[in-house]
């Protein structure tokens, strides 16, 4: 399931038993489901910060089950169970507590996620007394609350400092990757694009599946070949048509490969085809949206020869317009330099194909999704992003050193910036100017591309008889 913005469902279907047991399914409003779970799992006498932390974990866990289509992709007709061995407690018909109901009404469409990824955190938890786990301790959360921790601090204590709270997420019907009817040769649209992205990611683990290039939203012969090979590998009817059974298997594999339903998730990319972009951009405009446009065009320029490189200045200048026109010509649309909705759809669709097969999630440009507020703001500072990216770069270049991710510039940060500048052959000032940011992106891209298993990449050395590694495979 390629990137989609999570939607809080209006209703959720609960199986009243273990997944494979013969038991009743009940469909209830999502807000009532969370009230029931919270009243069944925790005590109303706890401190409010502990109650809020636990409710956020319960919401996130349930949303993760819905988002990953965890049970439907396995052939079940429900979204979650009430078995505490695998899910969370739900007691049909029980009474709930007034103070818990009040808090749930306030935050039932808030959820936890890791910074830079989309899916709600699979926020696993246990009571912390008779059972322990890698996630939140329910009784431990109350002890932290008694010590003065707020709800976010409690969650960070158990899930790490790289989490954030998305508030006021949209509410709607449950969405599925399967569009409702089979996709086949000649079809086009965002559903085809989503299928292409998922198959390309799965192909990294199953190299026999041919890469779909480009990811263009058109179900052509390349997509049909990938679907056929996928069906062959997983013992499905090999007809090249992506029906429900094929989609279910795609979702199940995609979720498993990225570990989207686990705390150790690789993470679903933040940027997807449904991110809201500005309606139009034109020459002379400035701002973060322009910088994001420049970033995506610059990434594409490394893979599409017709597109010239672009500097991330934040101003829609002549260089940016030239790259926009080059992309329009590449896609066969009117080459007028106008960035409108059609242009954005084509641009992001092209970028997602590269994103899912080559780039790592840490290389994303820091633009937040619209429609949801992300808290706390301090966690998204440019300084903290820089520190995180320098640390990732340090995995390949140890001379950069380890840098505390604090969001506040320190000696280690300045030292890392100076090393980055020295490696890039630019003035060594210790200050992150535009030239230094561009150098950081180039080095990240060089590392990611050198580690890619794309069939077009030269591995950097000769391959000889008897050699066996990821590249030769």
Short mmCIF file of C-alpha atoms in Angstrom, two decimals:
data_model
loop_
_atom_site.label_atom_id
_atom_site.label_comp_id
_atom_site.label_asym_id
_atom_site.label_seq_id
_atom_site.Cartn_x
_atom_site.Cartn_y
_atom_site.Cartn_z
CA UNK A 1 0.00 0.00 0.00
CA UNK A 2 1.81 3.09 -1.26
CA UNK A 3 1.56 6.36 0.66
CA UNK A 4 -1.93 7.45 1.58
CA UNK A 5 -2.92 9.85 4.32
CA UNK A 6 -4.54 7.88 7.16
CA UNK A 7 -8.23 8.60 7.65
CA UNK A 8 -9.95 7.91 10.95
CA UNK A 9 -12.83 5.57 10.07
CA UNK A 10 -16.36 6.47 11.02
CA UNK A 11 -16.94 2.82 11.96
CA UNK A 12 -14.77 -0.19 12.71
CA UNK A 13 -15.69 -3.88 12.59
CA UNK A 14 -14.54 -5.90 15.60
CA UNK A 15 -14.29 -9.70 15.71
CA UNK A 16 -15.30 -10.89 19.20
CA UNK A 17 -12.66 -13.59 19.50
CA UNK A 18 -9.25 -14.66 18.20
CA UNK A 19 -8.72 -14.10 14.47
CA UNK A 20 -9.45 -17.66 13.34
CA UNK A 21 -12.21 -18.40 15.88
CA UNK A 22 -15.86 -18.70 14.99
CA UNK A 23 -17.23 -15.57 16.66
CA UNK A 24 -19.53 -12.65 16.06
CA UNK A 25 -18.48 -9.49 14.23
CA UNK A 26 -19.84 -6.16 15.46
CA UNK A 27 -19.57 -2.84 13.66
CA UNK A 28 -19.48 0.21 15.92
CA UNK A 29 -18.61 3.90 15.58
CA UNK A 30 -14.85 4.31 15.95
CA UNK A 31 -15.21 6.82 18.77
CA UNK A 32 -17.38 4.37 20.72
CA UNK A 33 -14.88 1.60 20.06
CA UNK A 34 -12.08 3.66 21.61
CA UNK A 35 -14.26 4.61 24.61
CA UNK A 36 -14.91 0.89 25.18
CA UNK A 37 -11.25 -0.11 24.79
CA UNK A 38 -10.01 2.68 27.07
CA UNK A 39 -12.60 1.84 29.74
CA UNK A 40 -11.62 -1.84 29.48
CA UNK A 41 -7.85 -1.35 29.47
CA UNK A 42 -7.14 1.44 32.00
CA UNK A 43 -8.53 3.01 35.17
CA UNK A 44 -10.56 6.24 35.23
CA UNK A 45 -8.85 7.23 38.49
CA UNK A 46 -5.45 7.56 36.81
CA UNK A 47 -3.87 10.94 36.18
CA UNK A 48 -5.22 12.57 33.05
CA UNK A 49 -1.81 12.62 31.31
CA UNK A 50 -1.58 8.83 31.71
CA UNK A 51 -5.14 8.39 30.44
CA UNK A 52 -4.40 10.56 27.40
CA UNK A 53 -1.16 8.71 26.63
CA UNK A 54 -2.92 5.34 26.78
CA UNK A 55 -5.84 6.51 24.63
CA UNK A 56 -3.43 7.84 21.98
CA UNK A 57 -1.67 4.47 21.97
CA UNK A 58 -5.02 2.67 21.62
CA UNK A 59 -6.15 4.93 18.78
CA UNK A 60 -2.85 4.55 16.95
CA UNK A 61 -2.85 0.79 17.31
CA UNK A 62 -6.39 0.48 15.94
CA UNK A 63 -5.67 2.90 13.09
CA UNK A 64 -2.57 0.92 12.19
CA UNK A 65 -4.68 -2.23 11.88
CA UNK A 66 -7.10 -0.35 9.60
CA UNK A 67 -4.40 1.44 7.60
CA UNK A 68 -2.40 -1.70 6.86
CA UNK A 69 -5.54 -3.70 5.99
CA UNK A 70 -4.04 -6.25 8.34
CA UNK A 71 -7.00 -8.61 8.55
CA UNK A 72 -8.82 -7.95 5.23
CA UNK A 73 -5.60 -8.68 3.30
CA UNK A 74 -5.61 -12.10 4.97
CA UNK A 75 -9.16 -12.82 3.87
CA UNK A 76 -11.00 -11.82 7.06
CA UNK A 77 -14.13 -9.66 7.02
CA UNK A 78 -13.21 -7.51 10.02
CA UNK A 79 -10.70 -4.79 10.92
CA UNK A 80 -9.57 -5.85 14.40
CA UNK A 81 -10.27 -8.44 17.10
CA UNK A 82 -10.96 -8.15 20.81
CA UNK A 83 -8.38 -10.82 21.62
CA UNK A 84 -5.80 -9.26 23.95
CA UNK A 85 -3.27 -11.83 22.72
CA UNK A 86 -3.06 -10.01 19.38
CA UNK A 87 -5.10 -6.80 19.69
CA UNK A 88 -6.78 -4.80 22.46
CA UNK A 89 -9.65 -5.44 24.83
CA UNK A 90 -13.18 -4.63 23.71
CA UNK A 91 -16.18 -5.79 25.77
CA UNK A 92 -19.42 -5.71 23.83
CA UNK A 93 -22.17 -3.85 25.68
CA UNK A 94 -20.09 -2.60 28.59
CA UNK A 95 -20.56 0.78 30.28
CA UNK A 96 -17.83 3.39 29.88
CA UNK A 97 -16.49 6.07 32.22
CA UNK A 98 -17.51 9.70 31.95
CA UNK A 99 -14.03 11.23 32.22
CA UNK A 100 -12.61 8.72 29.73
CA UNK A 101 -15.48 9.44 27.33
CA UNK A 102 -14.71 13.16 27.54
CA UNK A 103 -11.05 12.69 26.68
CA UNK A 104 -11.82 10.23 23.87
CA UNK A 105 -14.28 12.69 22.33
CA UNK A 106 -11.45 15.22 22.28
CA UNK A 107 -8.60 13.10 20.85
CA UNK A 108 -10.12 10.08 19.08
CA UNK A 109 -8.86 11.43 15.72
CA UNK A 110 -5.35 12.14 16.99
CA UNK A 111 -2.66 9.51 16.55
CA UNK A 112 1.04 8.80 16.99
CA UNK A 113 3.49 8.39 14.14
CA UNK A 114 7.23 8.46 13.71
CA UNK A 115 8.66 11.61 12.19
CA UNK A 116 8.90 11.48 8.42
CA UNK A 117 6.55 8.54 7.89
CA UNK A 118 2.84 8.25 7.30
CA UNK A 119 1.38 5.20 8.99
CA UNK A 120 -0.07 5.42 12.51
CA UNK A 121 2.37 3.85 14.93
CA UNK A 122 1.68 0.22 15.81
CA UNK A 123 1.68 1.41 19.41
CA UNK A 124 1.85 -1.89 21.24
CA UNK A 125 1.46 -1.87 25.01
CA UNK A 126 1.07 -4.16 28.02
CA UNK A 127 0.02 -3.72 31.63
CA UNK A 128 3.61 -3.65 32.88
CA UNK A 129 2.98 -5.93 35.85
CA UNK A 130 1.86 -9.40 34.81
CA UNK A 131 3.22 -8.87 31.30
CA UNK A 132 5.92 -6.69 29.77
CA UNK A 133 6.69 -5.75 26.19
CA UNK A 134 8.74 -3.42 24.02
CA UNK A 135 5.95 -0.84 24.01
CA UNK A 136 4.12 1.20 26.61
CA UNK A 137 3.63 -0.03 30.16
CA UNK A 138 0.15 0.92 31.33
CA UNK A 139 0.99 1.00 35.03
CA UNK A 140 4.36 2.52 34.21
CA UNK A 141 2.60 5.34 32.40
CA UNK A 142 0.66 6.14 35.59
CA UNK A 143 3.89 6.21 37.59
CA UNK A 144 5.40 8.65 35.09
CA UNK A 145 2.28 10.80 35.25
CA UNK A 146 2.56 10.92 39.05
CA UNK A 147 6.15 12.12 38.52
CA UNK A 148 4.95 15.06 36.45
CA UNK A 149 5.26 13.70 32.90
CA UNK A 150 2.77 15.00 30.33
CA UNK A 151 1.18 12.64 27.81
CA UNK A 152 3.74 13.29 25.06
CA UNK A 153 6.66 12.76 27.44
CA UNK A 154 5.11 9.49 28.60
CA UNK A 155 4.78 8.28 25.00
CA UNK A 156 8.31 9.39 24.13
CA UNK A 157 9.61 7.48 27.14
CA UNK A 158 8.30 4.24 25.65
CA UNK A 159 8.28 4.80 21.89
CA UNK A 160 11.27 7.12 21.48
CA UNK A 161 11.85 10.82 20.91
CA UNK A 162 11.26 10.50 17.16
CA UNK A 163 7.48 10.33 17.52
CA UNK A 164 4.97 13.10 16.97
CA UNK A 165 1.24 13.55 17.46
CA UNK A 166 -0.97 14.22 14.45
CA UNK A 167 -4.11 16.01 15.59
CA UNK A 168 -7.51 16.44 13.97
CA UNK A 169 -6.95 13.81 11.29
CA UNK A 170 -9.76 13.63 8.72
CA UNK A 171 -12.69 11.26 9.35
CA UNK A 172 -14.29 9.17 6.62
CA UNK A 173 -14.94 5.71 5.28
CA UNK A 174 -12.33 2.96 5.36
CA UNK A 175 -10.21 2.98 2.22
CA UNK A 176 -8.57 -0.01 0.58
CA UNK A 177 -5.75 -0.28 -1.91
CA UNK A 178 -8.05 -2.44 -4.03
CA UNK A 179 -10.08 -0.01 -6.17
CA UNK A 180 -13.22 -2.16 -6.17
CA UNK A 181 -12.72 -3.70 -9.60
CA UNK A 182 -9.80 -5.50 -11.28
CA UNK A 183 -7.09 -3.50 -13.03
CA UNK A 184 -5.86 -4.75 -16.38
CA UNK A 185 -3.97 -3.85 -19.53
CA UNK A 186 -5.00 -0.41 -20.76
CA UNK A 187 -6.29 0.94 -17.43
CA UNK A 188 -4.88 4.16 -16.06
CA UNK A 189 -5.13 6.41 -13.03
CA UNK A 190 -3.94 6.74 -9.44
CA UNK A 191 -5.01 3.17 -8.58
CA UNK A 192 -2.63 1.83 -11.22
CA UNK A 193 0.11 4.12 -9.93
CA UNK A 194 -0.40 2.80 -6.39
CA UNK A 195 -0.13 -0.78 -7.63
CA UNK A 196 3.05 0.03 -9.56
CA UNK A 197 4.70 1.63 -6.53
CA UNK A 198 3.84 -1.36 -4.31
CA UNK A 199 5.11 -3.91 -6.84
CA UNK A 200 8.36 -1.99 -7.30
CA UNK A 201 8.99 -2.03 -3.55
CA UNK A 202 8.17 -5.72 -3.28
CA UNK A 203 10.51 -6.43 -6.18
CA UNK A 204 13.45 -5.32 -4.04
CA UNK A 205 12.86 -8.43 -1.93
CA UNK A 206 11.73 -10.60 -4.86
CA UNK A 207 14.11 -9.61 -7.71
CA UNK A 208 12.37 -11.94 -10.18
CA UNK A 209 9.55 -9.39 -10.35
CA UNK A 210 10.56 -6.92 -13.08
CA UNK A 211 10.77 -3.24 -12.17
CA UNK A 212 8.01 -1.06 -13.62
CA UNK A 213 9.70 1.94 -15.19
CA UNK A 214 8.36 4.53 -15.36
CA UNK A 215 5.70 4.59 -12.67
CA UNK A 216 3.23 6.51 -14.80
CA UNK A 217 -0.23 5.33 -13.74
CA UNK A 218 -0.71 3.43 -17.02
CA UNK A 219 -1.24 -0.34 -16.96
CA UNK A 220 1.02 -1.21 -19.86
CA UNK A 221 2.92 -4.33 -20.81
CA UNK A 222 5.58 -3.68 -18.15
CA UNK A 223 2.98 -3.57 -15.39
CA UNK A 224 1.27 -6.66 -16.77
CA UNK A 225 4.60 -8.55 -16.75
CA UNK A 226 5.23 -7.55 -13.14
CA UNK A 227 1.72 -8.64 -12.12
CA UNK A 228 2.13 -11.99 -13.89
CA UNK A 229 5.46 -12.72 -12.21
CA UNK A 230 4.02 -11.71 -8.83
CA UNK A 231 1.06 -14.05 -9.35
CA UNK A 232 3.38 -16.86 -10.39
CA UNK A 233 5.60 -16.48 -7.32
CA UNK A 234 2.67 -16.47 -4.91
CA UNK A 235 0.62 -19.23 -6.53
CA UNK A 236 -2.18 -17.02 -7.79
CA UNK A 237 -3.98 -17.33 -11.10
CA UNK A 238 -1.45 -16.05 -13.62
CA UNK A 239 -3.57 -13.83 -15.86
CA UNK A 240 -1.85 -10.45 -15.55
CA UNK A 241 -5.04 -8.95 -14.10
CA UNK A 242 -4.84 -7.34 -10.66
CA UNK A 243 -8.02 -8.52 -8.95
CA UNK A 244 -8.89 -8.65 -5.27
CA UNK A 245 -6.82 -11.78 -4.53
CA UNK A 246 -3.76 -10.22 -6.17
CA UNK A 247 -4.26 -6.91 -4.35
CA UNK A 248 -4.69 -8.69 -1.00
CA UNK A 249 -1.40 -10.50 -1.50
CA UNK A 250 0.31 -7.27 -2.60
CA UNK A 251 -0.89 -5.47 0.54
CA UNK A 252 0.11 -8.35 2.82
CA UNK A 253 3.61 -8.53 1.32
CA UNK A 254 4.08 -4.77 1.27
CA UNK A 255 3.06 -4.43 4.92
CA UNK A 256 5.27 -7.35 5.93
CA UNK A 257 8.32 -6.09 4.04
CA UNK A 258 8.10 -2.60 5.52
CA UNK A 259 6.99 -3.99 8.91
CA UNK A 260 4.22 -1.41 8.94
CA UNK A 261 2.28 -3.29 11.60
CA UNK A 262 5.27 -3.49 13.97
CA UNK A 263 7.00 -1.05 16.29
CA UNK A 264 10.19 -1.61 14.27
CA UNK A 265 8.54 -0.42 11.05
CA UNK A 266 10.76 0.68 8.18
CA UNK A 267 8.19 3.41 7.75
CA UNK A 268 5.79 4.39 5.02
CA UNK A 269 7.05 7.45 3.17
CA UNK A 270 5.52 10.76 4.15
CA UNK A 271 5.02 12.00 0.62
CA UNK A 272 2.30 10.35 -1.43
CA UNK A 273 0.05 11.16 -4.33
CA UNK A 274 -2.63 12.55 -2.02
CA UNK A 275 -0.50 15.20 -0.33
CA UNK A 276 -2.09 18.58 -0.87
CA UNK A 277 0.08 20.91 -2.94
CA UNK A 278 -0.50 24.54 -3.89
CA UNK A 279 -2.86 24.91 -6.83
CA UNK A 280 -0.40 26.90 -8.94
CA UNK A 281 3.14 28.22 -8.78
CA UNK A 282 4.51 30.77 -11.21
CA UNK A 283 7.65 32.77 -11.94
CA UNK A 284 8.68 35.04 -9.11
CA UNK A 285 6.89 33.22 -6.30
CA UNK A 286 8.81 32.28 -3.17
CA UNK A 287 8.35 30.00 -0.21
CA UNK A 288 8.59 26.45 1.06
CA UNK A 289 6.37 25.07 -1.72
CA UNK A 290 8.77 26.44 -4.33
CA UNK A 291 11.72 24.91 -2.50
CA UNK A 292 9.95 21.54 -2.43
CA UNK A 293 9.27 21.82 -6.17
CA UNK A 294 12.96 22.54 -6.71
CA UNK A 295 13.98 19.60 -4.53
CA UNK A 296 11.81 17.09 -6.41
CA UNK A 297 12.95 18.41 -9.80
CA UNK A 298 16.58 18.19 -8.69
CA UNK A 299 16.13 14.58 -7.58
CA UNK A 300 14.47 13.71 -10.90
CA UNK A 301 17.32 15.39 -12.79
CA UNK A 302 19.64 12.65 -11.50
CA UNK A 303 17.51 9.99 -13.20
CA UNK A 304 15.96 11.77 -16.19
CA UNK A 305 18.55 13.20 -18.54
CA UNK A 306 16.21 15.77 -20.09
CA UNK A 307 15.68 17.60 -16.76
CA UNK A 308 18.46 20.02 -15.75
CA UNK A 309 19.61 20.24 -12.09
CA UNK A 310 17.90 22.85 -9.93
CA UNK A 311 19.25 24.82 -6.99
CA UNK A 312 16.98 25.00 -3.93
CA UNK A 313 16.71 28.75 -3.55
CA UNK A 314 13.05 28.99 -2.60
CA UNK A 315 12.42 31.39 -5.48
CA UNK A 316 10.70 30.37 -8.71
CA UNK A 317 13.48 31.65 -10.98
CA UNK A 318 14.46 31.06 -14.60
CA UNK A 319 16.40 27.90 -13.71
CA UNK A 320 13.31 26.46 -12.02
CA UNK A 321 11.09 27.38 -14.94
CA UNK A 322 13.51 25.71 -17.37
CA UNK A 323 13.35 22.49 -15.32
CA UNK A 324 9.54 22.68 -15.16
CA UNK A 325 9.33 23.07 -18.94
CA UNK A 326 11.78 20.21 -19.43
CA UNK A 327 9.60 17.96 -17.26
CA UNK A 328 6.47 19.02 -19.13
CA UNK A 329 8.12 18.11 -22.43
CA UNK A 330 9.29 14.81 -20.97
CA UNK A 331 5.69 13.97 -19.99
CA UNK A 332 4.22 15.29 -23.25
CA UNK A 333 2.06 18.03 -21.75
CA UNK A 334 1.85 21.75 -22.56
CA UNK A 335 5.31 23.22 -21.96
CA UNK A 336 4.27 26.59 -20.57
CA UNK A 337 6.19 26.52 -17.27
CA UNK A 338 2.95 26.59 -15.28
CA UNK A 339 2.84 24.44 -12.16
CA UNK A 340 -0.80 23.41 -11.72
CA UNK A 341 -2.68 20.42 -10.33
CA UNK A 342 -2.04 18.27 -13.40
CA UNK A 343 1.66 19.07 -13.23
CA UNK A 344 1.86 18.21 -9.50
CA UNK A 345 0.13 14.85 -10.04
CA UNK A 346 2.55 13.87 -12.81
CA UNK A 347 5.60 15.18 -10.93
CA UNK A 348 4.86 13.38 -7.66
CA UNK A 349 3.89 10.19 -9.46
CA UNK A 350 7.28 10.21 -11.19
CA UNK A 351 9.06 11.02 -7.93
CA UNK A 352 7.26 8.26 -6.01
CA UNK A 353 8.55 5.66 -8.43
CA UNK A 354 12.13 6.69 -7.65
CA UNK A 355 11.36 7.22 -3.98
CA UNK A 356 10.09 3.68 -3.45
CA UNK A 357 12.90 1.95 -5.35
CA UNK A 358 16.00 4.04 -4.68
CA UNK A 359 15.75 6.73 -2.00
CA UNK A 360 15.74 6.20 1.74
CA UNK A 361 13.06 7.85 3.86
CA UNK A 362 15.65 10.10 5.51
CA UNK A 363 16.19 11.94 2.23
CA UNK A 364 12.77 13.51 2.19
CA UNK A 365 12.53 17.27 2.02
CA UNK A 366 10.96 18.63 5.24
CA UNK A 367 7.50 19.68 4.08
CA UNK A 368 4.64 18.60 6.35
CA UNK A 369 1.31 17.31 5.09
CA UNK A 370 -1.49 19.81 5.06
CA UNK A 371 -4.84 19.07 6.65
CA UNK A 372 -3.27 17.87 9.90
CA UNK A 373 -1.34 19.80 12.50
CA UNK A 374 1.81 18.14 13.83
CA UNK A 375 2.90 18.67 17.42
CA UNK A 376 5.21 19.61 18.98
CA UNK A 377 6.52 22.21 16.57
CA UNK A 378 9.96 22.13 18.15
CA UNK A 379 10.45 18.53 17.01
CA UNK A 380 10.33 19.65 13.40
CA UNK A 381 12.95 22.36 13.52
CA UNK A 382 15.43 22.65 10.71
CA UNK A 383 18.29 22.21 13.20
CA UNK A 384 16.96 18.88 14.41
CA UNK A 385 16.44 17.71 10.83
CA UNK A 386 20.03 18.71 10.04
CA UNK A 387 21.34 16.78 13.04
CA UNK A 388 19.39 13.67 12.05
CA UNK A 389 20.61 13.81 8.46
CA UNK A 390 24.23 14.44 9.46
CA UNK A 391 24.08 11.38 11.72
CA UNK A 392 22.74 9.28 8.84
CA UNK A 393 25.46 10.62 6.58
CA UNK A 394 27.95 9.74 9.31
CA UNK A 395 27.16 6.06 8.79
CA UNK A 396 29.03 6.33 5.50
CA UNK A 397 31.46 9.07 6.55
CA UNK A 398 32.57 8.40 10.17
CA UNK A 399 34.67 11.58 10.21
CA UNK A 400 31.44 13.57 10.61
CA UNK A 401 31.07 12.12 14.10
CA UNK A 402 28.02 11.51 16.28
CA UNK A 403 25.74 14.50 16.85
CA UNK A 404 23.12 14.77 19.63
CA UNK A 405 19.68 15.32 18.07
CA UNK A 406 18.55 18.15 20.30
CA UNK A 407 17.19 20.74 17.90
CA UNK A 408 19.76 23.18 19.28
CA UNK A 409 23.02 23.87 17.49
CA UNK A 410 26.09 22.74 19.45
CA UNK A 411 29.80 22.18 18.92
CA UNK A 412 29.21 18.70 17.50
CA UNK A 413 26.73 20.10 14.96
CA UNK A 414 29.14 22.82 13.85
CA UNK A 415 31.94 20.25 13.58
CA UNK A 416 29.73 17.98 11.45
CA UNK A 417 28.79 20.86 9.16
CA UNK A 418 32.45 21.81 8.72
CA UNK A 419 33.31 18.20 7.80
CA UNK A 420 30.40 18.12 5.34
CA UNK A 421 31.61 21.32 3.71
CA UNK A 422 35.20 20.07 3.54
CA UNK A 423 34.10 16.81 1.91
CA UNK A 424 31.97 18.72 -0.62
CA UNK A 425 34.79 21.10 -1.53
CA UNK A 426 32.87 24.24 -0.54
CA UNK A 427 33.87 27.04 1.87
CA UNK A 428 34.28 25.68 5.40
CA UNK A 429 32.25 28.05 7.56
CA UNK A 430 30.35 25.76 9.92
CA UNK A 431 27.11 27.46 8.83
CA UNK A 432 24.38 25.75 6.80
CA UNK A 433 23.76 28.02 3.83
CA UNK A 434 21.94 27.01 0.63
CA UNK A 435 25.16 25.65 -0.90
CA UNK A 436 25.71 23.42 2.14
CA UNK A 437 22.14 22.07 2.03
CA UNK A 438 22.59 21.23 -1.65
CA UNK A 439 25.87 19.48 -0.83
CA UNK A 440 24.12 17.44 1.88
CA UNK A 441 21.41 16.33 -0.56
CA UNK A 442 24.02 15.37 -3.18
CA UNK A 443 26.00 13.25 -0.73
CA UNK A 444 22.83 11.54 0.52
CA UNK A 445 21.73 10.82 -3.02
CA UNK A 446 25.17 9.44 -3.93
CA UNK A 447 25.01 7.04 -0.99
CA UNK A 448 21.46 5.92 -1.67
CA UNK A 449 22.02 5.45 -5.36
CA UNK A 450 25.21 3.47 -4.78
CA UNK A 451 23.25 1.13 -2.50
CA UNK A 452 20.35 0.69 -4.91
CA UNK A 453 19.64 -2.64 -6.61
CA UNK A 454 18.14 -1.02 -9.68
CA UNK A 455 18.94 -3.12 -12.74
CA UNK A 456 20.36 -0.07 -14.56
CA UNK A 457 23.07 0.65 -12.01
CA UNK A 458 26.74 -0.19 -12.60
CA UNK A 459 27.98 -1.76 -9.33
CA UNK A 460 31.31 0.09 -9.32
CA UNK A 461 33.57 -2.87 -10.08
CA UNK A 462 33.81 -5.71 -12.55
CA UNK A 463 31.69 -8.80 -11.98
CA UNK A 464 33.47 -12.10 -12.52
CA UNK A 465 32.57 -15.79 -12.56
CA UNK A 466 31.95 -17.10 -9.06
CA UNK A 467 31.01 -13.78 -7.48
CA UNK A 468 27.76 -13.78 -5.50
CA UNK A 469 26.17 -10.79 -3.81
CA UNK A 470 23.09 -8.55 -3.98
CA UNK A 471 24.32 -6.81 -7.10
CA UNK A 472 24.98 -9.96 -9.12
CA UNK A 473 21.57 -11.31 -8.15
#
